[in-house]
Structures are given as C-alpha cells and as structure tokens.
Amino acid sequence: MDMIQLETQHALSFLNDGARDDIRPAVEAAHRQVLEGTGPGSEFLGWRDLVTDPNDALLEDIQATATEIRERADVLVCIGIGGSYLGAKAVIDALTPYIKTPPPPADEREGDKLHTPEILFAGHHMSGAYVRELLDYLDGKSVYLNVISKSGTTLEPALSFRFLRQWLETNFDDADDRIIITTDPKSGALNELRKAHPYKKYEIPRDVGGRFSVLTPVGLLPIAAAGIDIRSLFYGAVSACKELKSAEQNPALDYAALRYLLHEENFAIETLAVFEPRLRSIGGWWQQLFGESEGKEGNGLFPATVQYSTDLHSLGQYVQDGQRFLIETFLQVADDGGDLAVPHSEDNLDGLNYLSGKTMQEINRKAFEGTRNAHVDGGVPVMTLTMASVAPEPLGALLYFFEHAVAVSGYLLDVNPFDQPGVEAYKSEMFSLLRKPGS
Ligand code: PA5
C-alpha cells in the first residue's frame, strides 16, 4: 500500500518464532467476516458501503453548504461528542495551519472570495465556563451552527445546542438558515425540532456507528467548511478500501495480528506516538475507535496518545522504565514539510553548529529513531506506521486503514466491534442523579 506503510520488525522480536504464521488463519477468517458481513454487529458495516459505493452527489451537496458557510460565516460552531466530533477535529487539526489567520471582517472581504471561518467545537463536555466564554466570544460575529448527533438525545451536545440556538435566535433574523443538523434519518430530538424549524439536514446512515462516521456528513461538512478538499480525503479512503481487500500484503491485517498477539502476551496499553503536533488529534479519534470497539468483556489494549518530543519530557520516563505492559505505535510522515535548515552561527555559543545545514525534518526523524531504539531496548514492542505526507488523500487512506484494522481486531478478540454498551453506564447514573423523567 503506497500511502500507508507498516514496519513491524521491532514488535516481532517480542514474539515467539512462528507466532505470526500461527495466527494467520484466524486473521484471514476475521478479515473475511468483515468483507462478507458475517461477524457480530454486521448490521453496522455501512462504513464500508460508503467507500465501496461512493455518493458523489452527496459530496457535492456538502461542498455547496460548506461554500455558503465560507462565504457568510466568521465562525462555524460544531456541536457534538465522541464520534460526532472527533473525526472532524482530527482531520481539521492535521490539515490546517498551526498558526491560523482569522477571517477578515465581513466589510473588508473581497467580493465573494471564500475565506476560512474559524471552526470551534462545543457539546463535547458540560463546562458552563466554556459555554459562557463561547457566547461572549461569538458576540458581534457571523455565526453558523452544525449540530451533530446520531441519536439526537445525547445530553452534552443537546444542552450546548439549547444555549447556542437561543443565542443565535436572539442575534439573527435568519437563525434557522444558519443551523445545519446532522442526525438520524427519522428519530431523535433534532428531527422533532426540525418540525418547527426548516433547518438544512444531513442524514447519518443507520448502519454507520458514530466512531466510523468521519466520512459521512458528520465529518465531511465541518472538514469542507475548514477549506479542506473532501473529495481527495474521501477518495483516499476509497483507494485504501480497494487495496485492503486482498489478504495478501495487507498492513491492516498485520497491524491487527501483532496487536492481538501482544495482547495475548499480557501487554495492556498501546500508545499512538506522533512527532508532529498536528497529528495529535488523529490520536484522539483513534483512541475512541479502538477503545470503544475493543474494550469490552475484559478485553482490549487501552489506547492512549502521546505527542513527542513534548511527552518525552513527561511520560517518556514511564514508557522507558515503568511497568512493562506497553506497546507503542509510531505514526510517522515520510515528508512532513519541515525543510527548514538550521542556520550556522559564527560564535557557536549555543554549541549547535554540529546541526548547521540539517533540516528540522531530519532532526525530528533522528529523534524518532532514537526514541524507537531506546523504547525497544527498554522492553516496549514498537510498530511504525508511515503516511506518505500530511495531505487529504493519505489521511483518508489512514482513516480507512484504522477502521478496517479495528474491525478485524475486534473479531480476533471475539467481541462485537460495533457496539458500545459500556457507554450507557455513566449515563444512567447521571440521569438518575439529575432526576430525568423515566430514569
Ligand atoms: O461511537 C459512537 O457511537 C459514540 O461515541 C457516539 O458517537 C457518541 O456517543 C455521540 O452520540 P450521538 O451522535 O448519538 O450524540
């Protein structure tokens, strides 16, 4: 697979000879369950249908809505939690500049030239301080809302939406035109609200679970509004799906197999380590995908994201030398665009002239290699995933790669990778404390 490469030699050395060959028939059987829809939870395989049968008309419709937002809004607030925001955040953080330029004020914009509105997220926690600050910040700005909830009943986004909707209705005569809902085709409170308000609506297919929904309007509308090429992102996933169909030379199957074998050796935690801060939110999305899909019935690796070099100066000590139950997957980029060369210094008072002329990318790469070698020596099995570049197409391929891998991985663990019964426990305790009718 050109866009995604997986290197496994530093993990294989922790396993018995032949372990990978021995597990191969089970891995291929799990892969067939995914392709043929014969495993538990197969009614939620719609994330594959999205990319085996692309809906170009929907992509164009989303693009048109995004264009309207980019013409009219200073800020788009995306309201959602879990799978209803992590994918959009992951892609937007990865593909937009570190230092963002705010859109020019409306009266200084040139004609109908598109600008990139600020994309803010809400509804993924219940901090009243955040909502208060957000409402203050929005004052005087042209605002659009995209409220995203498959069930339409999740408390965190529903509450934020109540505050933001009332604020929007107080401040804009055309408030209903500035709200886009993304939800179930028929059920839930957002569909009820729409009976009274003619909001633009996108549907989340019933057979696509929240954490697999980044390539539906859930992720694609905010991503397009951020000025990212959603067609390339989407078709990157389409290519990956084609390439990962064969069981031969399939890095998603290798990744699932090694994770499973290490889990069986009592490794308990997998860190996804990035050396490029813009990829950290990919880790947030990956955590939900793997945590909710695998963590059931006493199974699964606990997924945790680390950002290096930052975390080498905090968690690095533990990874190197703490309890030995960690495996590490590095997410690397072949070309990260960091071609800035270290300047020469005449006096060399900082002693850094040994690096003169080397690029930041080369130095960051050595930091990765050094970290990998040290962690392997310290007893941490390591795999490395390398993306060709941080661009829409390889990122789309990476999203599909992880989705396919986690489905196979869930079947290897003998769990249903597409449900999340454990998420209900906190809700029922919370609702009973809040005296929700019927709880
Ligand atoms: O993966 C999932 O299904 C969950 O994490 C949901 O995305 C999350 O609970 C939000 O649910 P909803 O979109 O129904 O508000």
XYZ file of C-alpha atoms and ligand atoms in Angstrom:
454
model
C 0.000 0.000 0.000
C 1.746 3.171 -1.198
C 0.062 5.748 1.009
C 0.491 3.815 4.288
C 3.468 1.624 5.217
C 3.703 -0.535 8.338
C 7.025 -1.635 9.827
C 6.755 -4.485 12.357
C 10.263 -5.835 12.953
C 10.604 -4.126 16.339
C 7.437 -5.816 17.570
C 8.032 -9.256 16.072
C 11.203 -9.597 18.137
C 8.968 -9.745 21.265
C 7.009 -12.732 19.957
C 7.842 -16.396 19.587
C 9.101 -17.532 16.196
C 6.171 -18.603 14.116
C 3.536 -16.783 16.229
C 2.580 -14.586 13.313
C 2.208 -17.563 10.953
C 0.179 -19.476 13.522
C -2.346 -16.668 13.923
C -2.661 -16.084 10.175
C -5.698 -18.363 9.554
C -7.649 -16.628 12.345
C -6.714 -13.204 10.964
C -7.850 -14.168 7.468
C -11.100 -15.556 8.863
C -11.747 -12.263 10.721
C -10.946 -10.316 7.533
C -13.483 -12.437 5.618
C -16.095 -11.761 8.313
C -15.619 -8.045 7.676
C -15.747 -8.349 3.883
C -18.670 -10.761 3.834
C -20.650 -9.229 6.691
C -20.852 -12.464 8.658
C -19.466 -11.353 12.048
C -21.198 -9.920 15.129
C -22.597 -6.435 14.563
C -22.561 -6.864 10.770
C -25.627 -4.611 10.552
C -23.144 -1.760 11.243
C -20.852 -2.275 8.265
C -22.191 0.781 6.437
C -18.788 2.494 6.827
C -17.545 0.068 4.150
C -20.515 0.684 1.829
C -19.743 4.418 1.923
C -16.433 3.811 0.173
C -17.297 0.792 -1.963
C -20.190 2.761 -3.476
C -19.258 6.482 -3.297
C -22.080 9.044 -3.358
C -20.587 11.887 -5.413
C -23.861 13.865 -5.367
C -23.717 13.951 -1.569
C -20.094 15.128 -1.645
C -21.138 17.966 -3.969
C -24.090 18.911 -1.777
C -21.846 19.038 1.300
C -19.351 21.135 -0.649
C -22.108 23.595 -1.635
C -23.220 24.001 2.001
C -19.599 24.457 3.051
C -19.192 27.139 0.381
C -22.191 29.037 1.776
C -20.664 28.825 5.268
C -17.295 30.020 3.917
C -18.974 32.980 2.240
C -21.124 34.013 5.181
C -19.668 32.855 8.494
C -16.858 34.140 10.667
C -17.278 31.139 12.940
C -18.772 27.689 12.491
C -19.556 26.034 15.824
C -19.716 22.248 15.523
C -21.716 20.729 18.367
C -21.180 17.019 19.019
C -19.427 14.458 21.195
C -17.478 11.227 20.596
C -17.831 10.030 17.022
C -19.870 13.137 16.267
C -16.830 15.432 16.515
C -13.514 13.567 16.910
C -13.117 12.702 13.217
C -13.714 16.264 12.036
C -11.337 17.619 14.669
C -8.671 15.067 13.758
C -8.717 15.932 10.054
C -9.039 19.693 10.560
C -6.150 19.810 13.049
C -3.995 17.692 10.733
C -4.667 19.685 7.565
C -4.960 23.319 8.610
C -2.039 25.580 9.522
C -0.652 25.609 13.060
C -0.891 29.383 13.154
C -4.288 30.295 11.816
C -5.142 33.614 10.213
C -8.543 34.865 11.381
C -11.017 35.589 8.566
C -11.103 39.295 7.609
C -14.103 41.285 8.939
C -17.192 40.945 6.728
C -16.977 44.554 5.416
C -13.356 44.023 4.274
C -13.909 40.801 2.339
C -13.292 40.929 -1.391
C -16.476 40.189 -3.337
C -17.474 36.557 -2.991
C -13.895 35.338 -2.346
C -14.031 32.372 0.004
C -12.402 32.635 3.378
C -11.890 30.031 6.063
C -14.136 30.571 9.041
C -12.917 29.686 12.475
C -14.119 26.188 13.384
C -14.953 25.815 17.063
C -16.257 22.746 18.860
C -18.862 22.562 21.610
C -21.078 19.936 23.197
C -18.232 17.505 23.971
C -18.261 18.372 27.684
C -20.504 20.245 30.102
C -18.303 23.090 31.256
C -20.548 26.078 31.926
C -17.476 28.306 31.913
C -16.736 27.223 28.332
C -20.283 27.904 27.126
C -20.258 31.334 28.781
C -16.893 32.248 27.208
C -18.004 30.896 23.852
C -21.184 33.005 23.827
C -19.138 36.092 24.764
C -16.628 35.324 22.018
C -19.349 34.919 19.375
C -20.800 38.347 20.139
C -20.727 40.521 17.013
C -19.582 37.674 14.713
C -21.414 35.996 11.868
C -22.107 32.503 13.224
C -23.314 29.183 11.789
C -24.077 26.083 13.849
C -23.722 22.455 12.812
C -25.280 20.260 15.476
C -24.303 16.639 15.044
C -25.909 13.804 16.998
C -26.922 10.471 15.567
C -29.302 9.674 18.411
C -30.310 13.291 18.894
C -30.626 12.506 22.601
C -27.058 12.842 23.926
C -27.143 15.297 26.812
C -23.822 17.112 26.267
C -24.488 18.328 22.690
C -28.236 18.784 23.334
C -27.540 21.208 26.197
C -24.931 23.194 24.275
C -27.301 23.403 21.329
C -30.074 24.821 23.508
C -27.758 27.675 24.648
C -26.343 28.336 21.183
C -29.670 28.100 19.378
C -31.294 30.609 21.724
C -28.289 32.917 21.353
C -28.497 32.625 17.550
C -32.270 33.288 17.523
C -31.747 36.403 19.641
C -28.999 37.723 17.405
C -30.020 36.781 13.843
C -33.309 37.138 11.966
C -32.243 34.271 9.705
C -31.214 31.948 12.569
C -32.959 28.917 11.039
C -30.876 29.319 7.856
C -27.694 29.298 9.932
C -28.334 25.939 11.595
C -27.475 22.643 9.948
C -28.410 19.423 11.683
C -26.687 16.096 11.080
C -28.665 13.224 12.580
C -30.594 10.000 12.163
C -32.921 9.861 9.122
C -36.056 9.947 11.302
C -35.746 9.641 15.065
C -34.476 11.858 17.884
C -34.962 15.353 19.246
C -33.240 17.077 16.313
C -35.862 15.690 13.936
C -38.554 16.897 16.355
C -37.038 20.408 16.362
C -36.982 20.374 12.608
C -40.750 20.019 12.513
C -40.894 23.602 13.839
C -37.761 24.944 12.098
C -36.787 24.307 8.463
C -33.111 23.543 9.215
C -30.939 22.109 6.477
C -30.439 18.452 7.388
C -27.873 15.755 6.637
C -28.590 12.148 7.488
C -26.249 9.764 9.270
C -26.860 6.335 7.780
C -28.333 3.978 10.380
C -25.732 1.314 9.629
C -22.745 3.591 10.363
C -21.764 3.870 14.033
C -20.581 7.196 15.446
C -16.879 6.339 15.596
C -16.981 5.103 11.974
C -18.815 8.193 10.676
C -15.999 10.599 9.772
C -16.588 10.021 6.043
C -20.315 10.815 6.296
C -21.661 14.403 6.626
C -20.756 14.101 10.343
C -17.113 14.715 9.497
C -17.255 15.937 5.919
C -19.268 19.143 6.428
C -17.020 20.657 9.142
C -13.950 19.468 7.218
C -15.164 21.073 3.975
C -16.063 24.279 5.832
C -12.447 24.386 7.029
C -11.405 24.614 3.363
C -10.136 21.029 3.067
C -10.563 19.040 -0.142
C -13.117 16.425 0.997
C -13.133 14.655 -2.346
C -9.430 13.783 -2.080
C -9.891 12.761 1.549
C -12.840 10.559 0.664
C -11.201 9.010 -2.383
C -8.066 8.286 -0.331
C -10.311 6.044 1.765
C -11.856 4.559 -1.374
C -8.371 3.576 -2.643
C -7.395 2.139 0.740
C -10.578 0.065 0.854
C -9.732 -1.424 -2.570
C -6.138 -2.124 -1.594
C -7.027 -3.686 1.745
C -9.495 -6.125 0.203
C -6.848 -8.717 -0.510
C -5.481 -10.606 2.495
C -2.032 -10.616 0.866
C 0.411 -7.842 1.805
C -2.273 -6.226 3.882
C -0.851 -3.859 6.541
C -4.220 -3.535 8.335
C -4.215 -7.303 8.907
C -0.569 -7.241 10.050
C -1.340 -4.420 12.491
C -4.389 -6.270 13.874
C -2.450 -9.542 14.124
C 0.501 -8.093 16.028
C -1.688 -6.122 18.408
C -3.647 -9.297 19.127
C -0.528 -11.425 19.707
C 0.952 -8.820 22.049
C -2.403 -8.539 23.887
C -2.239 -12.305 24.381
C 1.254 -11.828 25.875
C -0.387 -9.563 28.512
C 0.578 -6.224 27.061
C -2.254 -3.941 28.147
C -1.705 -0.453 26.710
C -0.948 0.803 23.223
C 0.361 4.308 22.820
C -0.005 6.038 19.467
C 3.028 8.307 19.334
C 3.308 11.282 16.988
C 6.254 13.577 16.397
C 4.164 16.152 14.552
C 1.747 18.006 16.878
C -0.831 18.436 14.110
C -1.374 14.651 14.210
C -2.244 14.529 17.891
C -5.977 14.772 17.257
C -5.740 11.758 14.946
C -4.775 10.029 18.179
C -7.980 11.328 19.815
C -10.068 9.817 17.028
C -8.041 6.562 17.091
C -8.494 6.291 20.878
C -12.263 6.325 20.516
C -12.219 3.951 17.544
C -10.111 1.328 19.321
C -11.264 1.966 22.888
C -14.988 1.680 22.148
C -14.600 -1.120 19.632
C -12.314 -3.434 21.625
C -12.692 -2.556 25.290
C -15.411 -4.976 26.323
C -15.805 -8.248 28.200
C -12.427 -7.724 29.889
C -10.587 -7.437 26.535
C -8.571 -4.976 24.575
C -5.488 -2.776 24.658
C -6.086 0.585 26.348
C -5.362 3.175 23.621
C -3.502 6.326 24.653
C -1.966 9.074 22.549
C 1.429 10.650 23.223
C 2.949 13.613 21.430
C 6.733 13.664 21.198
C 9.123 15.371 21.819
C 6.727 17.108 24.273
C 5.797 13.943 26.161
C 9.340 12.523 26.108
C 9.911 15.087 28.839
C 6.945 13.855 30.883
C 5.597 10.389 30.049
C 8.833 9.316 28.362
C 10.305 8.219 31.687
C 7.387 5.831 32.242
C 7.439 4.484 28.705
C 11.155 3.776 29.004
C 11.275 2.412 32.502
C 7.858 1.962 34.157
C 5.673 -1.164 34.305
C 6.281 -3.313 31.232
C 2.799 -3.579 29.753
C 3.093 -1.013 26.963
C 3.323 -1.374 23.239
C 3.921 1.652 21.043
C 2.804 2.506 17.518
C 4.543 5.466 15.949
C 2.592 7.466 13.388
C 5.210 8.967 11.109
C 5.121 11.066 7.951
C 7.580 10.469 5.114
C 7.535 14.167 4.194
C 6.292 16.494 6.931
C 7.170 19.673 5.045
C 9.681 20.691 7.728
C 12.529 21.549 5.361
C 13.727 24.484 7.445
C 17.538 24.223 7.728
C 19.382 25.081 10.951
C 21.379 28.290 10.373
C 25.127 28.478 11.008
C 26.250 30.649 13.919
C 29.653 32.425 13.807
C 30.246 32.284 17.564
C 28.521 28.897 18.119
C 27.944 29.891 21.739
C 24.951 27.535 21.917
C 27.149 24.675 20.615
C 24.660 23.747 17.909
C 26.853 24.141 14.827
C 27.054 20.341 14.527
C 23.456 20.641 13.307
C 24.054 23.541 10.862
C 22.519 22.816 7.480
C 20.428 19.904 8.720
C 16.679 20.359 8.318
C 14.222 20.266 11.206
C 12.641 17.283 9.446
C 15.958 15.360 9.505
C 16.480 16.171 13.173
C 12.902 15.235 14.117
C 13.415 11.967 12.246
C 16.533 11.192 14.302
C 14.553 11.974 17.459
C 12.017 9.365 16.322
C 14.678 6.751 15.511
C 16.478 7.361 18.793
C 13.214 7.134 20.767
C 12.152 3.963 18.972
C 15.521 2.275 19.623
C 15.546 3.317 23.276
C 11.975 2.124 23.870
C 12.618 -1.222 22.171
C 15.725 -1.662 24.364
C 13.548 -0.788 27.359
C 11.136 -3.642 26.583
C 8.465 -1.878 24.519
C 7.360 -3.608 21.300
C 7.160 -0.979 18.561
C 5.375 -0.748 15.238
C 5.693 2.196 12.873
C 3.025 3.434 10.502
C 4.258 5.882 7.895
C 1.971 8.134 5.876
C 3.341 9.468 2.600
C 2.531 13.063 3.604
C 0.017 15.007 5.658
C -2.447 15.603 2.832
C -6.131 14.778 2.313
C -5.632 11.606 0.243
C -3.179 9.744 2.521
C -5.160 10.889 5.540
C -8.340 9.393 4.064
C -6.391 6.178 3.470
C -5.189 6.205 7.082
C -8.750 6.611 8.411
C -9.943 3.604 6.444
C -6.820 1.628 7.396
C -7.637 2.027 11.098
C -11.356 1.291 10.594
C -10.596 -1.949 8.787
C -7.904 -2.929 11.307
C -10.166 -2.381 14.315
C -12.975 -4.439 12.807
C -10.577 -7.359 12.230
C -9.054 -6.809 15.638
C -12.457 -6.932 17.365
C -13.277 -10.228 15.687
C -9.914 -11.669 16.753
C -10.820 -10.743 20.334
C -14.210 -12.339 19.831
C -16.149 -9.164 20.632
C -18.672 -7.151 18.639
C -16.529 -4.202 17.450
C -19.553 -2.101 16.540
C -21.438 -1.656 19.802
C -20.573 0.341 22.936
C -22.771 -0.971 25.771
C -20.363 0.329 28.421
C -21.034 3.970 27.482
C -24.587 3.665 28.873
C -23.464 3.023 32.476
C -22.423 6.604 33.289
C -25.481 7.988 31.501
C -27.936 6.017 33.581
C -26.197 7.008 36.856
C -26.084 10.668 35.753
C -29.700 10.754 34.584
C -30.915 9.228 37.817
C -28.976 11.882 39.788
C -30.492 14.567 37.550
C -33.943 13.008 38.055
C -34.564 12.735 34.342
C -38.184 11.597 33.849
C -38.221 7.848 33.312
C -34.691 7.234 34.579
O -19.229 5.816 18.519
C -20.302 6.143 18.997
O -21.363 5.708 18.553
C -20.401 7.150 20.131
O -19.179 7.586 20.572
C -21.198 8.364 19.680
O -20.562 8.939 18.581
C -21.343 9.388 20.788
O -21.823 8.774 21.956
C -22.271 10.513 20.381
O -23.547 10.001 20.083
P -24.612 10.828 19.278
O -24.039 11.128 17.938
O -25.797 9.930 19.206
O -24.893 12.087 20.065
